[in-house]
Amino acid sequence: MSVLRIANASGFYGDRAGAFQEMLEGGPVDVITGDYLAELTMLILARDRSKDPSTGYAKTFLAEMQQSLALAMDKGVKIVVNAGGLNPKGLADKLTQLAETFNVKTKIAHVHGDDLIDRAEELGLTTSNGTPLSANAYLGGWGIAAALRAGADIVVTGRVTDASLVVGAAAHHFGWKETDYNEIAGAMAAGHVIECGTQATGGNYAFFDSFEDMHRPGFPIAEIEVDGSSTITKHPGTGGAVTAGTVTAQLVYEITGARYAGPDAILRLDSINLEETGPDRVRLSGIQGEAPPDTLKVSINALGGFRNEVTFVLTGLDIEKKAALIQSQIGQQVPEGTTWTLARTDHDDAATEEQASAMLHCVARGQDQKLVGRAFSNAAVQIGLASYPGFHLTAPPGDAAPYGVYTPGWVRATQVRHLVTLPDGTTAEVPPHPGTVPSAVALAPVEEPTLPPLPSPSTTARAPLGRVAAARSGDKGGDANVGVWVERDDAWPWLVHTLTVEALKELLPDTKTMEVERHVFPKLHAVNFVIRGLLGEGVASNARFDAQAKALGEWLRARHLEIPEEFL
């Protein structure tokens, strides 16, 4: 087979139900992948496992297989998912029971060895609170390839990199070697594009209003070729769209610089050529890969303490004075820390009470559950008749809830046993990669490319950046990234000279005191910014209003600056 059609039917734990059935019925595919494991998901699964050791996997995948297992096996479609989470064996056992119940013949394998929780202290993966709830190394795709080579119909994994689902399937199909870095990097690029499901077909896309049908975007398909090139598409008749823009949006999502690291290869994001080859068809070619680093990233999740929150509604005049009064009255109730955020949603001479109101949000954190819980809640309520005029809350505060802290770690790749339990019940070990290089070399920053000439001065108008540029943003642990690009060739020189680190800090005042990196991708007409520490201790810590920085790019697009009139 010259092309391997790999579809994706899940971009996160909780994605659209019935997507596997949609992909099986929508047209021919060879493999269906499903990505379930965000950083926050690992904490959720760790808490599940702590309550019941038989859990710790993505239960929604079982529901998908109840609907679609028989059809997938009848069509000869392979299933490769990381839904195993912290308990891939548990999920594999449940799938075996499901197949027996439905009298469906299927061969199931599972990939494991990523779970390092029992070795956390030995490997130096402890946190300030001691032993974490979970510590999982990011494995690559060769365990998946070994399972498919042994005849598996379904492969469930623990924490492999998102793109490894595609890498493993493609490496097996085409017979790639571990050192076929260009081919592997090509599969990584395709995997990175489709890993978040409908984000590749118009979901969360800046120019969503340019598509005719966004009611129900179809899930993406990557048609992988033997040299690692691919075409991103979707089933005919499904909603959304696949364009150079939607693919670019996903390529710049949750990345850092030009070197996109994985355990199987380094993908050079700056090497990717994009070409629209037809309606809903975008080809990725010319992709270069390099040897992977000799370390593996580890996702470490721990409990950080307890948190509670309350939102005070401030209406009418003297908003700032009202906010200052309530802060002085209960601000010291939780000595370990309260964070206050005033959202000025109020308008002058408002026609409705809601439009006349601002929101003062208070988050309390600490190690004392009672103090952060009922003591804080009672203080917020009991002050109601002794505070600012018009006092009321959006909802009564509740009890304290635990919050998580995410910490990235690294271990030597040789310290992790990459294991795969094959359909016959035997367990094999995937040998360490033969060609790793020191991480400092593999992950060295790429020198900024030569920039295009600065365009001649022209008449400008003050307008939102988003009238010209698209953006996508997301979380990388405690950091955030914002990728910004233009779809007009002639606007690229203006963007790359205008949107500097200094300009970004002016446009996004929250970032002024933070370390910000800029990376330039000329072939994508994109710049990517990495904002260090914006998300505090990670998504689960809920450090800011937009905890995952998903809307950070849209805030940036809404900010005004001087833009050449010809682009408007």
Coordinates of C-alpha atoms in Angstrom, one line a residue:
M1 CA 0.0 0.0 0.0
S2 CA 1.6 3.3 -1.1
V3 CA -0.4 5.5 1.3
L4 CA -1.4 4.7 4.9
R5 CA -4.6 6.5 5.9
I6 CA -4.5 7.3 9.6
A7 CA -7.6 8.9 11.1
N8 CA -7.9 10.5 14.5
A9 CA -11.1 10.2 16.6
S10 CA -10.2 11.9 19.9
G11 CA -8.2 15.0 20.8
F12 CA -8.7 14.9 24.6
Y13 CA -10.4 12.9 27.3
G14 CA -14.0 14.0 26.9
D15 CA -13.9 14.7 23.1
R16 CA -17.0 14.1 20.9
A17 CA -18.8 10.8 21.6
G18 CA -19.3 8.6 18.6
A19 CA -16.3 9.9 16.6
F20 CA -14.9 6.4 16.1
Q21 CA -18.1 5.3 14.5
E22 CA -18.1 8.5 12.3
M23 CA -14.6 7.7 11.1
L24 CA -15.4 4.0 10.3
E25 CA -18.6 4.9 8.4
G26 CA -17.3 8.0 6.7
G27 CA -14.9 6.4 4.3
P28 CA -11.9 4.1 4.0
V29 CA -9.2 4.3 6.7
D30 CA -6.5 1.9 7.8
V31 CA -5.8 3.0 11.3
I32 CA -7.7 5.1 13.8
T33 CA -5.8 6.8 16.6
G34 CA -7.1 8.5 19.8
D35 CA -5.2 11.0 22.0
Y36 CA -6.5 11.2 25.6
L37 CA -3.6 12.3 27.7
A38 CA -3.2 16.0 28.4
E39 CA -1.1 17.1 31.4
L40 CA -4.2 17.8 33.4
T41 CA -5.7 14.4 32.4
M42 CA -2.8 12.6 34.0
L43 CA -3.6 14.2 37.3
I44 CA -7.3 13.3 36.9
L45 CA -6.4 9.6 36.2
A46 CA -3.9 9.6 39.1
R47 CA -6.6 10.7 41.5
D48 CA -8.9 8.0 40.0
R49 CA -6.2 5.4 40.5
S50 CA -5.5 6.5 44.1
K51 CA -9.2 5.8 44.9
D52 CA -9.5 2.6 42.9
P53 CA -6.3 0.9 41.7
S54 CA -8.3 -0.9 38.9
T55 CA -9.0 2.4 37.2
G56 CA -6.6 5.1 35.9
Y57 CA -7.5 4.8 32.2
A58 CA -9.8 6.8 29.9
K59 CA -13.2 5.2 30.4
T60 CA -14.8 7.0 27.5
F61 CA -12.7 4.9 25.1
L62 CA -14.5 1.8 26.3
A63 CA -17.8 3.4 25.5
E64 CA -16.5 4.1 22.0
M65 CA -15.5 0.5 21.6
Q66 CA -18.9 -0.7 22.8
Q67 CA -20.3 1.1 19.8
S68 CA -17.5 0.5 17.2
L69 CA -15.4 -2.5 18.1
A70 CA -17.3 -5.0 15.9
L71 CA -17.4 -2.6 12.9
A72 CA -13.6 -1.8 13.2
M73 CA -12.7 -5.5 13.2
D74 CA -15.1 -6.2 10.3
K75 CA -13.4 -3.5 8.3
G76 CA -9.9 -4.6 9.3
V77 CA -9.1 -1.2 10.8
K78 CA -6.4 -1.0 13.4
I79 CA -7.0 1.0 16.6
V80 CA -4.1 2.7 18.4
V81 CA -4.8 4.9 21.4
N82 CA -3.0 6.2 24.5
A83 CA -6.2 5.8 26.5
G84 CA -4.4 3.3 28.8
G85 CA -3.2 6.3 30.8
L86 CA -1.8 5.0 34.1
N87 CA -3.3 1.5 33.7
P88 CA -2.9 0.3 30.1
K89 CA -3.2 -3.4 31.3
G90 CA -6.4 -2.6 33.0
L91 CA -7.8 -1.1 29.9
A92 CA -6.6 -4.0 27.8
D93 CA -8.3 -6.5 30.1
K94 CA -11.5 -4.5 29.9
L95 CA -11.3 -4.6 26.1
T96 CA -10.8 -8.3 26.1
Q97 CA -13.9 -8.8 28.3
L98 CA -15.8 -6.5 25.9
A99 CA -14.7 -8.5 22.9
E100 CA -15.8 -11.7 24.5
T101 CA -19.2 -10.2 25.5
F102 CA -19.8 -9.2 21.9
N103 CA -18.2 -12.3 20.5
V104 CA -15.7 -10.3 18.4
K105 CA -12.4 -11.8 17.6
T106 CA -9.6 -9.3 18.2
K107 CA -6.0 -9.3 19.2
I108 CA -5.1 -6.7 21.9
A109 CA -1.6 -5.5 23.0
H110 CA -0.6 -2.8 25.4
V111 CA 2.5 -0.6 25.8
H112 CA 3.8 0.2 29.3
G113 CA 7.0 0.9 31.2
D114 CA 6.4 4.7 31.2
D115 CA 5.0 4.7 34.8
L116 CA 7.9 5.6 37.1
I117 CA 6.0 6.4 40.2
D118 CA 7.6 3.5 42.2
R119 CA 11.1 4.8 41.2
A120 CA 10.3 8.5 41.7
E121 CA 12.7 8.9 44.6
E122 CA 15.5 6.8 43.0
L123 CA 15.2 8.9 39.8
G124 CA 15.0 12.2 41.6
L125 CA 11.4 12.8 40.5
T126 CA 10.1 13.9 43.9
T127 CA 8.5 17.3 44.4
S128 CA 8.4 19.8 47.3
N129 CA 5.5 17.9 48.7
G130 CA 7.3 14.6 48.5
T131 CA 6.4 11.6 46.3
P132 CA 4.1 12.7 43.4
L133 CA 0.8 11.2 42.5
S134 CA 2.1 10.3 39.0
A135 CA 5.4 10.3 37.2
N136 CA 5.3 9.1 33.6
A137 CA 8.0 9.2 30.9
Y138 CA 7.1 10.0 27.4
L139 CA 7.7 6.9 25.3
G140 CA 8.0 6.8 21.5
G141 CA 6.4 4.7 18.8
W142 CA 8.5 1.6 18.6
G143 CA 6.4 -0.3 21.2
I144 CA 3.4 0.4 19.0
A145 CA 5.2 -0.8 15.9
A146 CA 6.2 -4.0 17.7
A147 CA 2.6 -4.7 18.8
L148 CA 1.3 -4.2 15.2
R149 CA 4.1 -6.4 13.8
A150 CA 2.9 -9.1 16.2
G151 CA -0.6 -8.9 14.7
A152 CA -2.3 -6.7 17.2
D153 CA -5.7 -5.2 16.1
I154 CA -5.8 -2.8 19.0
V155 CA -2.9 -1.2 20.8
V156 CA -3.5 0.7 24.0
T157 CA -0.6 2.6 25.6
G158 CA 0.3 4.6 28.6
R159 CA 2.1 7.9 28.3
V160 CA 3.6 8.0 24.8
T161 CA 4.0 11.3 23.0
D162 CA 0.9 12.3 21.1
A163 CA 2.6 12.1 17.7
S164 CA 3.9 8.6 18.5
L165 CA 0.5 7.0 17.8
V166 CA 1.1 7.9 14.2
V167 CA 4.8 7.3 14.2
G168 CA 4.4 3.7 15.5
A169 CA 1.7 2.8 13.0
A170 CA 3.6 4.4 10.0
A171 CA 7.0 2.9 11.1
H172 CA 5.4 -0.6 11.2
H173 CA 3.6 -0.2 7.9
F174 CA 6.5 1.1 5.9
G175 CA 9.3 -0.9 7.6
W176 CA 11.2 2.2 8.7
K177 CA 14.4 1.8 10.8
E178 CA 15.0 3.7 14.0
T179 CA 17.5 6.0 12.2
D180 CA 15.2 7.0 9.3
Y181 CA 14.9 10.4 10.9
N182 CA 13.4 12.3 8.0
E183 CA 10.6 9.7 7.6
I184 CA 9.9 9.6 11.3
A185 CA 9.9 13.4 11.5
G186 CA 7.4 13.4 8.7
A187 CA 5.1 11.1 10.6
M188 CA 5.6 13.3 13.7
A189 CA 4.5 16.3 11.8
A190 CA 1.3 14.5 10.6
G191 CA 0.7 13.2 14.1
H192 CA 1.1 16.7 15.6
V193 CA -1.4 18.0 13.1
I194 CA -4.1 15.4 13.8
E195 CA -3.5 14.7 17.5
C196 CA -6.0 17.4 18.6
G197 CA -8.8 16.1 16.4
T198 CA -11.0 18.8 14.9
Q199 CA -8.5 21.6 15.7
A200 CA -7.0 20.5 12.3
T201 CA -10.3 20.9 10.5
G202 CA -11.4 24.4 11.5
G203 CA -12.0 24.0 15.3
N204 CA -10.7 26.8 17.4
Y205 CA -9.5 28.5 14.2
A206 CA -9.0 32.3 14.2
F207 CA -10.8 32.8 10.8
F208 CA -13.6 30.3 11.6
D209 CA -16.2 32.6 10.0
S210 CA -14.6 32.0 6.6
F211 CA -15.9 28.4 6.4
E212 CA -19.4 27.6 5.2
D213 CA -20.2 24.8 7.7
M214 CA -18.7 24.8 11.2
H215 CA -21.7 23.1 12.8
R216 CA -19.9 19.8 13.3
P217 CA -16.3 19.7 11.9
G218 CA -15.2 16.3 10.8
F219 CA -12.2 14.6 12.4
P220 CA -8.9 14.7 10.4
I221 CA -7.1 12.0 8.4
A222 CA -3.4 11.9 7.6
E223 CA -2.4 10.1 4.4
I224 CA 1.1 9.1 5.1
E225 CA 3.6 8.3 2.3
V226 CA 6.7 6.1 2.4
D227 CA 9.1 9.1 2.7
G228 CA 7.1 10.6 5.6
S229 CA 5.3 13.2 3.5
S230 CA 1.6 13.4 4.2
T231 CA -1.7 14.9 3.1
I232 CA -4.1 16.1 5.8
T233 CA -7.7 15.7 4.8
K234 CA -11.1 14.6 6.2
H235 CA -14.1 12.5 5.1
P236 CA -16.2 14.0 2.3
G237 CA -19.4 15.7 3.5
T238 CA -18.2 16.4 7.0
G239 CA -18.2 20.0 8.4
G240 CA -15.2 22.3 8.9
A241 CA -12.4 22.6 6.4
V242 CA -8.8 21.6 5.9
T243 CA -6.7 24.5 4.6
A244 CA -3.1 25.6 4.9
G245 CA -4.3 27.9 7.7
T246 CA -6.0 25.2 9.8
V247 CA -2.9 23.0 9.4
T248 CA -0.5 25.9 10.3
A249 CA -2.7 26.6 13.3
Q250 CA -2.0 23.1 14.6
L251 CA 1.7 23.1 13.7
V252 CA 2.3 26.1 15.9
Y253 CA 0.2 24.8 18.7
E254 CA 2.0 24.0 22.0
I255 CA 5.5 24.2 20.6
T256 CA 8.7 26.0 21.5
G257 CA 11.4 26.5 18.8
A258 CA 12.2 25.0 15.4
R259 CA 13.3 21.7 17.0
Y260 CA 10.3 19.7 18.1
A261 CA 11.6 16.9 20.3
G262 CA 10.4 13.4 20.5
P263 CA 11.8 10.1 21.8
D264 CA 12.1 8.8 18.2
A265 CA 13.4 11.9 16.4
I266 CA 13.7 15.7 16.3
L267 CA 11.2 17.2 13.9
R268 CA 12.5 20.4 12.3
L269 CA 9.4 22.5 12.1
D270 CA 11.2 25.0 10.0
S271 CA 11.6 22.5 7.2
I272 CA 7.9 21.9 6.5
N273 CA 6.5 22.9 3.1
L274 CA 2.7 23.3 3.0
E275 CA 0.7 23.1 -0.2
E276 CA -3.1 23.0 -0.8
T277 CA -3.5 20.3 -3.4
G278 CA -7.3 20.3 -3.6
P279 CA -10.4 21.1 -1.5
D280 CA -9.7 19.9 2.0
R281 CA -6.3 18.6 1.1
V282 CA -3.0 20.0 2.4
R283 CA 0.3 18.3 1.7
L284 CA 3.3 18.4 4.1
S285 CA 6.6 17.7 2.4
G286 CA 10.3 18.3 2.5
I287 CA 10.4 17.5 6.2
Q288 CA 13.8 17.0 7.9
G289 CA 14.5 15.0 11.0
E290 CA 17.4 14.7 13.4
A291 CA 18.5 12.2 16.0
P292 CA 16.5 12.3 19.3
P293 CA 17.9 13.4 22.6
D294 CA 19.3 10.9 25.1
T295 CA 16.8 12.0 27.7
L296 CA 13.0 11.4 28.1
K297 CA 10.6 14.0 29.4
V298 CA 8.6 13.0 32.5
S299 CA 5.2 14.3 33.4
I300 CA 5.1 14.7 37.2
N301 CA 1.9 15.5 38.9
A302 CA 1.5 16.2 42.7
L303 CA -1.1 17.7 45.0
G304 CA -0.2 21.4 45.6
G305 CA -2.7 22.1 48.4
F306 CA -6.3 23.3 48.6
R307 CA -8.1 26.1 46.8
N308 CA -11.4 27.9 47.0
E309 CA -12.8 30.8 45.1
V310 CA -15.5 33.4 45.2
T311 CA -16.6 36.2 42.8
F312 CA -18.0 39.4 44.1
V313 CA -20.2 41.5 41.9
L314 CA -19.5 45.3 42.0
T315 CA -22.1 47.4 40.4
G316 CA -22.3 51.1 39.3
L317 CA -20.0 53.8 40.6
D318 CA -16.7 53.6 42.6
I319 CA -15.8 50.2 41.3
E320 CA -12.1 50.5 42.4
K321 CA -13.0 51.8 45.9
K322 CA -15.5 48.9 46.4
A323 CA -12.9 46.4 45.4
A324 CA -10.4 47.9 47.8
L325 CA -12.9 47.8 50.6
I326 CA -13.8 44.1 50.3
Q327 CA -10.1 43.1 49.8
S328 CA -9.2 44.9 53.1
Q329 CA -12.1 43.1 54.9
I330 CA -11.3 39.5 54.0
G331 CA -7.9 39.7 52.3
Q332 CA -6.1 38.3 55.3
Q333 CA -8.6 35.5 56.0
V334 CA -6.2 33.0 54.3
P335 CA -2.7 34.1 55.4
E336 CA -1.1 31.6 53.0
G337 CA -2.4 33.5 50.0
T338 CA -5.3 35.0 48.1
T339 CA -5.2 36.2 44.5
W340 CA -7.5 39.0 43.4
T341 CA -8.5 39.8 39.8
L342 CA -10.8 42.7 38.9
A343 CA -12.5 42.3 35.5
R344 CA -13.8 45.7 34.5
T345 CA -16.8 44.4 32.5
D346 CA -18.8 47.5 33.6
H347 CA -20.0 50.2 31.2
D348 CA -20.8 53.8 31.9
D349 CA -24.5 54.8 31.9
A350 CA -25.4 51.1 31.2
A351 CA -28.8 50.1 30.0
T352 CA -28.8 46.9 32.1
E353 CA -27.6 46.1 35.6
E354 CA -25.3 43.3 34.3
Q355 CA -23.6 45.8 31.9
A356 CA -23.1 48.1 34.8
S357 CA -21.3 45.4 36.9
A358 CA -17.6 44.4 37.3
M359 CA -16.4 41.1 38.6
L360 CA -13.9 40.8 41.5
H361 CA -12.6 37.2 41.6
C362 CA -10.8 35.9 44.6
V363 CA -8.9 32.6 44.8
A364 CA -7.6 31.3 48.1
R365 CA -4.8 28.7 48.3
G366 CA -3.2 27.0 51.2
Q367 CA -2.3 23.7 52.9
D368 CA -5.0 24.0 55.6
Q369 CA -8.2 22.6 54.1
K370 CA -10.4 24.1 56.9
L371 CA -8.9 27.5 56.6
V372 CA -9.2 27.6 52.8
G373 CA -12.6 25.9 53.0
R374 CA -15.4 26.9 55.3
A375 CA -13.5 29.6 57.1
F376 CA -12.9 31.4 53.9
S377 CA -16.4 30.8 52.6
N378 CA -18.0 32.0 55.8
A379 CA -15.9 35.1 55.8
A380 CA -17.0 35.9 52.2
V381 CA -20.7 35.5 53.1
Q382 CA -20.8 36.9 56.6
I383 CA -19.4 40.3 55.5
G384 CA -22.4 40.8 53.2
L385 CA -24.2 43.4 55.3
A386 CA -21.0 45.2 56.3
S387 CA -19.3 45.9 53.0
Y388 CA -19.8 47.8 49.8
P389 CA -23.2 48.9 48.6
G390 CA -24.9 46.4 46.3
F391 CA -22.9 43.5 47.8
H392 CA -23.7 40.1 46.2
L393 CA -21.9 37.1 44.8
T394 CA -22.3 35.1 41.6
A395 CA -22.7 32.0 43.7
P396 CA -22.2 30.9 47.3
P397 CA -18.6 29.8 47.8
G398 CA -18.2 26.1 48.6
D399 CA -15.6 23.9 50.4
A400 CA -12.0 23.8 49.6
A401 CA -10.9 21.4 46.8
P402 CA -7.4 20.0 46.2
Y403 CA -5.4 21.4 43.3
G404 CA -2.6 19.9 41.4
V405 CA 0.9 21.0 40.5
Y406 CA 2.6 19.9 37.3
T407 CA 6.4 19.6 37.0
P408 CA 8.4 18.5 34.0
G409 CA 11.2 16.2 34.7
W410 CA 13.9 14.3 32.6
V411 CA 15.5 11.0 32.9
R412 CA 18.1 9.2 30.8
A413 CA 16.4 7.2 28.1
T414 CA 18.3 4.1 29.2
Q415 CA 16.8 4.3 32.6
V416 CA 13.3 3.5 31.3
R417 CA 12.1 0.1 30.2
H418 CA 9.9 0.5 27.2
L419 CA 7.7 -2.6 27.3
V420 CA 5.0 -4.1 25.2
T421 CA 2.7 -7.0 26.1
L422 CA 1.8 -8.7 22.8
P423 CA -1.5 -10.4 21.9
D424 CA -0.1 -13.8 22.9
G425 CA 0.5 -12.6 26.4
T426 CA 4.3 -12.4 26.2
T427 CA 6.1 -9.2 27.1
A428 CA 9.0 -7.8 25.1
E429 CA 11.3 -4.9 25.8
V430 CA 11.9 -2.3 23.1
P431 CA 15.7 -1.7 23.1
P432 CA 17.0 1.8 23.7
H433 CA 17.3 4.0 20.6
P434 CA 20.7 3.3 19.0
G435 CA 21.4 6.9 17.8
T436 CA 20.5 9.4 20.6
V437 CA 22.7 12.4 21.0
P438 CA 23.3 14.6 24.1
S439 CA 20.2 16.7 24.9
A440 CA 22.2 19.9 24.8
V441 CA 23.1 19.2 21.2
A442 CA 19.7 17.7 20.2
L443 CA 17.7 20.6 21.6
A444 CA 20.1 23.5 20.8
P445 CA 18.2 26.6 19.6
V446 CA 18.2 27.2 15.9
E447 CA 19.8 30.4 14.8
E448 CA 17.1 32.9 13.7
P449 CA 16.8 32.9 9.9
T450 CA 17.5 35.9 7.7
L451 CA 14.5 38.1 7.8
P452 CA 12.8 39.4 4.7
P453 CA 13.5 43.1 3.9
L454 CA 11.6 45.6 6.0
P455 CA 8.7 46.9 3.8
S456 CA 8.7 50.5 2.7
P457 CA 6.7 52.9 5.0
S458 CA 3.1 53.1 4.1
T459 CA -0.1 54.7 5.4
T460 CA -1.2 52.9 8.5
A461 CA -4.4 52.7 10.5
R462 CA -4.9 51.6 14.1
A463 CA -6.7 48.3 14.1
P464 CA -6.8 44.9 15.8
L465 CA -3.9 42.6 14.9
G466 CA -6.5 39.9 14.2
R467 CA -7.7 41.7 11.1
V468 CA -4.5 40.6 9.5
A469 CA -3.1 37.7 11.5
A470 CA -4.3 34.4 12.9
A471 CA -3.1 32.9 16.2
R472 CA -3.3 29.8 18.3
S473 CA -2.1 29.5 21.9
G474 CA -1.8 26.8 24.5
D475 CA 0.0 25.5 27.6
K476 CA 3.3 23.8 28.0
G477 CA 3.4 23.0 31.7
G478 CA 3.8 26.4 33.5
D479 CA 4.6 28.1 30.3
A480 CA 2.4 29.3 27.5
N481 CA 2.9 29.6 23.7
V482 CA 1.3 31.8 21.2
G483 CA 1.8 31.1 17.5
V484 CA 1.0 34.0 15.1
W485 CA 0.9 33.8 11.4
V486 CA -0.4 35.6 8.3
E487 CA -2.0 34.0 5.2
R488 CA -1.0 36.8 2.9
D489 CA 2.5 36.5 1.5
D490 CA 3.0 40.3 1.3
A491 CA 2.0 40.7 5.0
W492 CA 4.8 38.4 6.3
P493 CA 7.7 40.9 6.2
W494 CA 5.5 43.4 8.1
L495 CA 4.5 40.8 10.8
V496 CA 8.0 39.5 11.4
H497 CA 9.5 43.0 11.8
T498 CA 6.6 44.3 13.8
L499 CA 5.7 41.5 16.3
T500 CA 8.9 41.4 18.3
V501 CA 9.2 40.3 21.9
E502 CA 9.1 44.0 23.0
A503 CA 5.9 44.5 21.0
L504 CA 4.3 41.4 22.4
K505 CA 5.0 42.6 26.0
E506 CA 3.3 45.9 25.2
L507 CA 0.3 44.2 23.7
L508 CA 0.0 41.7 26.5
P509 CA 0.9 43.5 29.7
D510 CA 0.7 40.3 31.8
T511 CA 3.9 39.2 30.2
K512 CA 6.0 42.4 30.8
T513 CA 8.0 40.9 33.7
M514 CA 8.3 37.4 32.2
E515 CA 11.0 35.7 30.1
V516 CA 9.6 35.6 26.5
E517 CA 11.3 33.8 23.6
R518 CA 10.5 34.4 19.9
H519 CA 11.0 31.7 17.2
V520 CA 10.6 32.5 13.5
F521 CA 9.2 30.0 10.9
P522 CA 9.5 31.6 7.5
K523 CA 7.9 28.7 5.6
L524 CA 4.8 29.0 7.7
H525 CA 4.8 32.8 7.7
A526 CA 4.7 32.4 11.5
V527 CA 6.3 33.6 14.7
N528 CA 6.0 31.6 17.9
F529 CA 6.3 33.1 21.4
V530 CA 7.1 31.1 24.5
I531 CA 6.1 32.9 27.7
R532 CA 7.9 31.3 30.6
G533 CA 5.9 31.0 33.9
L534 CA 2.7 32.5 32.7
L535 CA 0.7 29.5 34.0
G536 CA 2.5 29.2 37.3
E537 CA 2.7 25.6 38.4
G538 CA 0.7 24.2 35.4
V539 CA -2.9 23.9 34.3
A540 CA -4.1 22.1 37.4
S541 CA -3.0 24.9 39.7
N542 CA -5.5 27.3 38.0
A543 CA -3.0 30.1 38.3
R544 CA -4.9 32.6 36.0
F545 CA -8.3 33.3 34.5
D546 CA -7.5 31.3 31.3
A547 CA -5.7 28.4 33.0
Q548 CA -4.6 26.7 29.8
A549 CA -3.9 29.9 27.8
K550 CA -6.3 28.7 25.1
A551 CA -7.6 32.2 24.5
L552 CA -4.3 34.0 24.9
G553 CA -3.9 34.2 21.1
E554 CA -7.4 35.6 20.7
W555 CA -6.7 38.3 23.3
L556 CA -3.5 39.2 21.3
R557 CA -5.5 39.4 18.1
A558 CA -7.9 41.8 19.7
R559 CA -5.2 44.2 20.6
H560 CA -4.8 47.3 18.5
L561 CA -1.6 48.5 16.7
E562 CA -0.6 50.4 13.6
I563 CA -1.2 48.2 10.5
P564 CA -0.6 49.1 6.9
E565 CA -3.9 50.0 5.3
E566 CA -3.3 47.7 2.3
F567 CA -3.6 44.7 4.6
L568 CA -6.9 45.9 6.0

